[in-house]
mmCIF file with all atom_site columns, C-alpha atoms in Angstrom:
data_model
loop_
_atom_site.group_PDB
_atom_site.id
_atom_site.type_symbol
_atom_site.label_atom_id
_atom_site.label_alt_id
_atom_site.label_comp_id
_atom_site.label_asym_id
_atom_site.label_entity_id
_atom_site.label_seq_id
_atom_site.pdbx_PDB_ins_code
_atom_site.Cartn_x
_atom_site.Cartn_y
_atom_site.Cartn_z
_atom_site.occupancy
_atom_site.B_iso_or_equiv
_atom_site.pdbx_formal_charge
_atom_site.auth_seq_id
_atom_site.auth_comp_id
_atom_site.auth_asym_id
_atom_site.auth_atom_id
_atom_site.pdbx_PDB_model_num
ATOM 1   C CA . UNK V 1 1   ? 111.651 88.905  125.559 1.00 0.00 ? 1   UNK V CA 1
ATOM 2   C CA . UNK V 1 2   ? 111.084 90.386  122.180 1.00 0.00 ? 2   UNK V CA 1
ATOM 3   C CA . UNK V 1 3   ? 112.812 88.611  118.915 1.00 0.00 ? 3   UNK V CA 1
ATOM 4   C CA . UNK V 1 4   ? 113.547 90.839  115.933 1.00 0.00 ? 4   UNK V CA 1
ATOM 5   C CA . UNK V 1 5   ? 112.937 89.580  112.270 1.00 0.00 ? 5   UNK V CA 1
ATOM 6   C CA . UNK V 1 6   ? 114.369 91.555  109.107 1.00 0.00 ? 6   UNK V CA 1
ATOM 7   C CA . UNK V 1 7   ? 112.517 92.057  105.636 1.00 0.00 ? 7   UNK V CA 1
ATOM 8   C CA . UNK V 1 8   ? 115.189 92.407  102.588 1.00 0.00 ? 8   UNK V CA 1
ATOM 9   C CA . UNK V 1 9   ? 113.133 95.485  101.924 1.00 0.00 ? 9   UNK V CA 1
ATOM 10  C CA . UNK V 1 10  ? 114.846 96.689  105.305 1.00 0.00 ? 10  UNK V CA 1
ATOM 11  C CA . UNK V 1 11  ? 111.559 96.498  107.614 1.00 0.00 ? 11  UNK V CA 1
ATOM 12  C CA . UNK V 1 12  ? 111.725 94.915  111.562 1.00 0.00 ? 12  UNK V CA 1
ATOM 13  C CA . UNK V 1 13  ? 109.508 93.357  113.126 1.00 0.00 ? 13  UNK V CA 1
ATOM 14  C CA . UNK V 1 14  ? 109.852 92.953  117.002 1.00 0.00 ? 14  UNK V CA 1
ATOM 15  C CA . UNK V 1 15  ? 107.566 89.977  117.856 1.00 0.00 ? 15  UNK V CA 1
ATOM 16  C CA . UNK V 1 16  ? 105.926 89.540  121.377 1.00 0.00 ? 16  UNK V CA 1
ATOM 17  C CA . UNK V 1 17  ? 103.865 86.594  121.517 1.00 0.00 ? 17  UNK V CA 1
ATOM 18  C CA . UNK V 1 18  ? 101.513 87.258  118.122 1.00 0.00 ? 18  UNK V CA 1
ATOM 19  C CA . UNK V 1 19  ? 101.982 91.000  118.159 1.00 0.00 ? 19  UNK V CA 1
ATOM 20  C CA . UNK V 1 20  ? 104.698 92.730  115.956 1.00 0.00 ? 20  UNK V CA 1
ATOM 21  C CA . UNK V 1 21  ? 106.017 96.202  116.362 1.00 0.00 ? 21  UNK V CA 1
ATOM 22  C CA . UNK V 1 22  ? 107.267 97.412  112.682 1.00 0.00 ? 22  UNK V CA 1
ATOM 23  C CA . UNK V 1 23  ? 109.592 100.102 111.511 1.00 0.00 ? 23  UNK V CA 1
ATOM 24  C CA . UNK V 1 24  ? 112.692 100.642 109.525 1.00 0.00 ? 24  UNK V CA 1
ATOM 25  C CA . UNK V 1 25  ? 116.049 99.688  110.235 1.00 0.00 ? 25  UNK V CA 1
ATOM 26  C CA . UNK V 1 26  ? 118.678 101.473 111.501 1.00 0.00 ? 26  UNK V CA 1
ATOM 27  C CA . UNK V 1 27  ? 120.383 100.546 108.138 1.00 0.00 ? 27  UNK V CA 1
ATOM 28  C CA . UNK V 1 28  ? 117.651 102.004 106.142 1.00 0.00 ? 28  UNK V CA 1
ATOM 29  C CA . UNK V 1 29  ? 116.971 105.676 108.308 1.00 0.00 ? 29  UNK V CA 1
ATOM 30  C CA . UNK V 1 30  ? 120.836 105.500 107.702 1.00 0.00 ? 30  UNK V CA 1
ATOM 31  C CA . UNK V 1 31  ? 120.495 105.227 103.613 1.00 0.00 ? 31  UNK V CA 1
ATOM 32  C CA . UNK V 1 32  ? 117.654 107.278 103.636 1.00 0.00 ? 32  UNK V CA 1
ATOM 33  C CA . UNK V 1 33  ? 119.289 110.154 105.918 1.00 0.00 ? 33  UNK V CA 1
ATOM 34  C CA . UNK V 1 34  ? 116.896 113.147 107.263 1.00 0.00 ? 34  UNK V CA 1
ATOM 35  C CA . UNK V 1 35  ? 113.441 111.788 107.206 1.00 0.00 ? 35  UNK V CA 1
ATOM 36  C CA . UNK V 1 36  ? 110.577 114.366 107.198 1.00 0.00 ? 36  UNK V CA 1
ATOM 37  C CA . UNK V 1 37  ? 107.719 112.941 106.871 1.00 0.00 ? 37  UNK V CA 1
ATOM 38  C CA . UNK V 1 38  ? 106.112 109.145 107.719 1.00 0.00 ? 38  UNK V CA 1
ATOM 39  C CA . UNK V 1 39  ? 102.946 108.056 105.879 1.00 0.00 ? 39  UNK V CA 1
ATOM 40  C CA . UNK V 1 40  ? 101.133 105.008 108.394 1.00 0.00 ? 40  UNK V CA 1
ATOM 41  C CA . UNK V 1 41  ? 98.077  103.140 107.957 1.00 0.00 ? 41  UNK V CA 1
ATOM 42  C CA . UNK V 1 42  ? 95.070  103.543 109.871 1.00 0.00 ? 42  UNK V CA 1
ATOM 43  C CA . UNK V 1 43  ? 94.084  101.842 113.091 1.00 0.00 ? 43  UNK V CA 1
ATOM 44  C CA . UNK V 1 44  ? 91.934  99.026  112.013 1.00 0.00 ? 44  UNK V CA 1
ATOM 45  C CA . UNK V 1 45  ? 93.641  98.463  108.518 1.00 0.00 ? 45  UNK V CA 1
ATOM 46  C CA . UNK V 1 46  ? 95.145  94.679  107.133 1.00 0.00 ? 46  UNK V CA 1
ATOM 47  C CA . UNK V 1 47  ? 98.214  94.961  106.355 1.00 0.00 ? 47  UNK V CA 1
ATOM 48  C CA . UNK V 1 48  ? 99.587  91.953  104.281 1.00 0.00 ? 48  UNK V CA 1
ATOM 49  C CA . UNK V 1 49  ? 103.252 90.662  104.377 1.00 0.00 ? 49  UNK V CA 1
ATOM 50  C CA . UNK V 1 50  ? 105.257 91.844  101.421 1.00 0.00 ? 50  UNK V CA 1
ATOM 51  C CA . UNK V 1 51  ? 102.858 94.514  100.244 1.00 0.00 ? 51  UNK V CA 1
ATOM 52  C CA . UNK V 1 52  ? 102.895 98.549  100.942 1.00 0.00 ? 52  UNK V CA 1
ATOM 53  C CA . UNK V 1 53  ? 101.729 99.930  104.277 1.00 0.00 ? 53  UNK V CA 1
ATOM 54  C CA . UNK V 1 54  ? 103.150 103.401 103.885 1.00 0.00 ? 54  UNK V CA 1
ATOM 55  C CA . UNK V 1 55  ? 106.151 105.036 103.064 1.00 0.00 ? 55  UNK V CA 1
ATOM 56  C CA . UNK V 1 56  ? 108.788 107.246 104.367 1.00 0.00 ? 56  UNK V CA 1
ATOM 57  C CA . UNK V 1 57  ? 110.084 110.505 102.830 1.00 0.00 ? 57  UNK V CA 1
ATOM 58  C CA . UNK V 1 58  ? 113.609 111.753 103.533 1.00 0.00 ? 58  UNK V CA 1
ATOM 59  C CA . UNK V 1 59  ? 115.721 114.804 102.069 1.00 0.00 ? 59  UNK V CA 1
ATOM 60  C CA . UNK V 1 60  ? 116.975 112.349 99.669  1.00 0.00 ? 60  UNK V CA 1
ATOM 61  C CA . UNK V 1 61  ? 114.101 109.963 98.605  1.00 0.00 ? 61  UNK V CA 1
ATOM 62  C CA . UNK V 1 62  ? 111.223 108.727 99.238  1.00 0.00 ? 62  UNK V CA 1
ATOM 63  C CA . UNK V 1 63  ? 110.762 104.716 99.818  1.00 0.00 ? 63  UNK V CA 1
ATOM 64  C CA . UNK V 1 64  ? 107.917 102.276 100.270 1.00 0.00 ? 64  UNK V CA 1
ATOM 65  C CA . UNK V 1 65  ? 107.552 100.662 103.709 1.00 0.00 ? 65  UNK V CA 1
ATOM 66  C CA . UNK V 1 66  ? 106.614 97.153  102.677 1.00 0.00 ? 66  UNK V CA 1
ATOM 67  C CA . UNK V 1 67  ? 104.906 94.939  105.773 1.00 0.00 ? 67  UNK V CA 1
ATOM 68  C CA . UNK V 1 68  ? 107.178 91.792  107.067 1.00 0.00 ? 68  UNK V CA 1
ATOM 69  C CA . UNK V 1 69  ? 104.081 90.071  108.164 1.00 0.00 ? 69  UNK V CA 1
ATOM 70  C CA . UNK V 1 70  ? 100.312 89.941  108.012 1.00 0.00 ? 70  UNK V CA 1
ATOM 71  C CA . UNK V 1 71  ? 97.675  91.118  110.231 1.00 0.00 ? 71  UNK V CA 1
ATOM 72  C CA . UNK V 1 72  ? 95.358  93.883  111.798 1.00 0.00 ? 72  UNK V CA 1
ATOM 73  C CA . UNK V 1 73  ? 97.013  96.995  112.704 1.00 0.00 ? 73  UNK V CA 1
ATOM 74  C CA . UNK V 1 74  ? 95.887  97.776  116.283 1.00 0.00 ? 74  UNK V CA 1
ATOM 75  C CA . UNK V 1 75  ? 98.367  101.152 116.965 1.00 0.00 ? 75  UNK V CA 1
ATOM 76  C CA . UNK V 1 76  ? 100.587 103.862 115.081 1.00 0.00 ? 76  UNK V CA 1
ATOM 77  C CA . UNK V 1 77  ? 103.461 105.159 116.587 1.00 0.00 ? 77  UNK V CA 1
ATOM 78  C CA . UNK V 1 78  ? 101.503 109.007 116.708 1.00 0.00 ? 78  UNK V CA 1
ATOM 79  C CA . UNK V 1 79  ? 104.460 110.397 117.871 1.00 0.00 ? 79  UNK V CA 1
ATOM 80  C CA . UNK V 1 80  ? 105.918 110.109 114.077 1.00 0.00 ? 80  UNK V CA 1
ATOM 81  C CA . UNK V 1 81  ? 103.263 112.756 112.993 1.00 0.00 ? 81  UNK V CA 1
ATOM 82  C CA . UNK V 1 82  ? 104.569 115.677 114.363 1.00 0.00 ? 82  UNK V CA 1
ATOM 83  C CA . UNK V 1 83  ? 108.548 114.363 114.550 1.00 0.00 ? 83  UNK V CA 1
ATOM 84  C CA . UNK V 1 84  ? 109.236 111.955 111.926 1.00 0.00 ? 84  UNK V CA 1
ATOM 85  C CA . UNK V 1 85  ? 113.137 112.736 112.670 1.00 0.00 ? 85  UNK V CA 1
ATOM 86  C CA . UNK V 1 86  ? 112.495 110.257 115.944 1.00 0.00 ? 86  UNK V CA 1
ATOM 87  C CA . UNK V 1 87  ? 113.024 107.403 113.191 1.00 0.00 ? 87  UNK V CA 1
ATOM 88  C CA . UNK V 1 88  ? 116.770 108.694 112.503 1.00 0.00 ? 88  UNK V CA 1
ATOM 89  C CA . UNK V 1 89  ? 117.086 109.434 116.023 1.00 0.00 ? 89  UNK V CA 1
ATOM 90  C CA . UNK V 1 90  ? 116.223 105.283 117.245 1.00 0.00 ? 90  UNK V CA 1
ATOM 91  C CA . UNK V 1 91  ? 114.764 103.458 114.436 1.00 0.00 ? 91  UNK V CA 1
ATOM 92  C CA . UNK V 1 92  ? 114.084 100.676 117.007 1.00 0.00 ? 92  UNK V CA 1
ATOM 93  C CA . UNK V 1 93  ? 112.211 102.493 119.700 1.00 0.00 ? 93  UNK V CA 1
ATOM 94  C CA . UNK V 1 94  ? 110.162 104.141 117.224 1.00 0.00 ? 94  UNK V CA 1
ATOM 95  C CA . UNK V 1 95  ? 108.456 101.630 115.775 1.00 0.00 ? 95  UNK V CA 1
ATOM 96  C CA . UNK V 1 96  ? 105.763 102.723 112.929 1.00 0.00 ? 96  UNK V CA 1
ATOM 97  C CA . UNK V 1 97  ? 102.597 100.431 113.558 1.00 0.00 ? 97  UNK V CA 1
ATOM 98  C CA . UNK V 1 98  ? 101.460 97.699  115.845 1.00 0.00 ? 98  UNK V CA 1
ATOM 99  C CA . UNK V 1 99  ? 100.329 94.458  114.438 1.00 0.00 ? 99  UNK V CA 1
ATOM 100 C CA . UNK V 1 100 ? 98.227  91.428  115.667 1.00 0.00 ? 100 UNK V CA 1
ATOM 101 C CA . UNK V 1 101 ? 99.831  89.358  113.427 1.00 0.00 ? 101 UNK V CA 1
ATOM 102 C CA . UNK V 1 102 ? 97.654  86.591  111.507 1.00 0.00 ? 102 UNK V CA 1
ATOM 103 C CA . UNK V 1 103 ? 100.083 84.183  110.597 1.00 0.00 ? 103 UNK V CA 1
ATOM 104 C CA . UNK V 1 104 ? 103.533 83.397  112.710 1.00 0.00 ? 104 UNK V CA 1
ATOM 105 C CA . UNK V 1 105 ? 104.569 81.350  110.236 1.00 0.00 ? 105 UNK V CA 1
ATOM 106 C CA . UNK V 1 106 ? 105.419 84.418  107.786 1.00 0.00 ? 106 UNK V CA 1
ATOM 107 C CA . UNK V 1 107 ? 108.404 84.641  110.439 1.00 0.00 ? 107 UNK V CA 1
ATOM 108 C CA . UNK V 1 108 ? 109.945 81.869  109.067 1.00 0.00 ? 108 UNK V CA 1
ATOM 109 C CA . UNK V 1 109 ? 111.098 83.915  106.004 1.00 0.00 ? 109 UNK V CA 1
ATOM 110 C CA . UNK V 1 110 ? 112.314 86.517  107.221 1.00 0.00 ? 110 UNK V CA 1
ATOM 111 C CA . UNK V 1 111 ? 115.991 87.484  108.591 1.00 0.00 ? 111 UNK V CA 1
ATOM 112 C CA . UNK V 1 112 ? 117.244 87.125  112.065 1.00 0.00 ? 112 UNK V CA 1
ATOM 113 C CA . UNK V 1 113 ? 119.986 90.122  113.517 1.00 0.00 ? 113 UNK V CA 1
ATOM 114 C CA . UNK V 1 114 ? 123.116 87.880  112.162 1.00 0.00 ? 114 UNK V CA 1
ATOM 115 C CA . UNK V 1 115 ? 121.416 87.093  108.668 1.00 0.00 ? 115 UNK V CA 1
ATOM 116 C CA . UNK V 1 116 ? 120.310 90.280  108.456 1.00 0.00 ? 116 UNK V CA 1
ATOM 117 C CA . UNK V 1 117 ? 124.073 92.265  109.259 1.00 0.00 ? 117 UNK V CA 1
ATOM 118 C CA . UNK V 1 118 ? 125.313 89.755  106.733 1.00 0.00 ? 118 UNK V CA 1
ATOM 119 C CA . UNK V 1 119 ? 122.613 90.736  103.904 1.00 0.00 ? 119 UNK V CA 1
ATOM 120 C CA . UNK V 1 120 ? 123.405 94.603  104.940 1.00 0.00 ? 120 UNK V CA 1
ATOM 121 C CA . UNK V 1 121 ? 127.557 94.036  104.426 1.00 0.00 ? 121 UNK V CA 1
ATOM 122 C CA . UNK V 1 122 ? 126.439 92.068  101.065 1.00 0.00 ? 122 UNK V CA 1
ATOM 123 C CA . UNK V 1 123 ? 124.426 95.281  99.744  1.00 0.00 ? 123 UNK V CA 1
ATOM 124 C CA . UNK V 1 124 ? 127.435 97.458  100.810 1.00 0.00 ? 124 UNK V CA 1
ATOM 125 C CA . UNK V 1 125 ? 129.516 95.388  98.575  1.00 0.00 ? 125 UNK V CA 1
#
């Protein structure tokens, strides 16, 4: 089974072994509201944790999507292309890029679900 780490920057990543599936949060397609439009990396890029892989442009504002961890993207979620609103409609299931992650250990700052709920209740505050 899948666990599910959480950037401060309000990225996921769903680990599987050394792979990572990346996208938003629900908390952040919530902030954001109607997103319409999703700007991925390239199969075959490094992405690097804590610097910019894309971003994500709603009616409201447009946001850097900052990678949790490091590694070789091996898939984008091409679906996102043509219906960007998929991210409002299940942040979770439509994850942004596929990553063979380079370093597990990057894991070990990042948030787990109950960490994470707390940090979200702390920014509502």
């Amino acid at each position: 089974m899948s666990k599910i780490y959480y950037a401060p920057s309000h990225e996921y990543v769903m680990v599987d072994g050394n792979i990572g599936h990346v996208g938003i949060s629900d908390y952040a397609q919530k902030a954001l509201g109607n997103i319409v439009y999703v700007d991925m990396p390239e199969q075959g890029d490094d992405v690097t944790a804590g610097e910019e892989f894309g971003a994500v442009e709603s009616v409201k504002a447009a946001e850097d999507l900052l990678s949790p961890v490091s590694g070789a993207v091996l898939n984008i979620k091409e679906a996102l292309i043509d219906n960007p609103r998929l991210l409002n409609e299940d942040p979770m299931g439509n994850w942004i890029m596929e990553v063979e992650m380079t370093d597990l250990s990057e894991l070990e700052g990042l948030m787990d679900e109950a960490a994470y709920a707390a940090y979200c209740e702390s920014e509502t505050h």
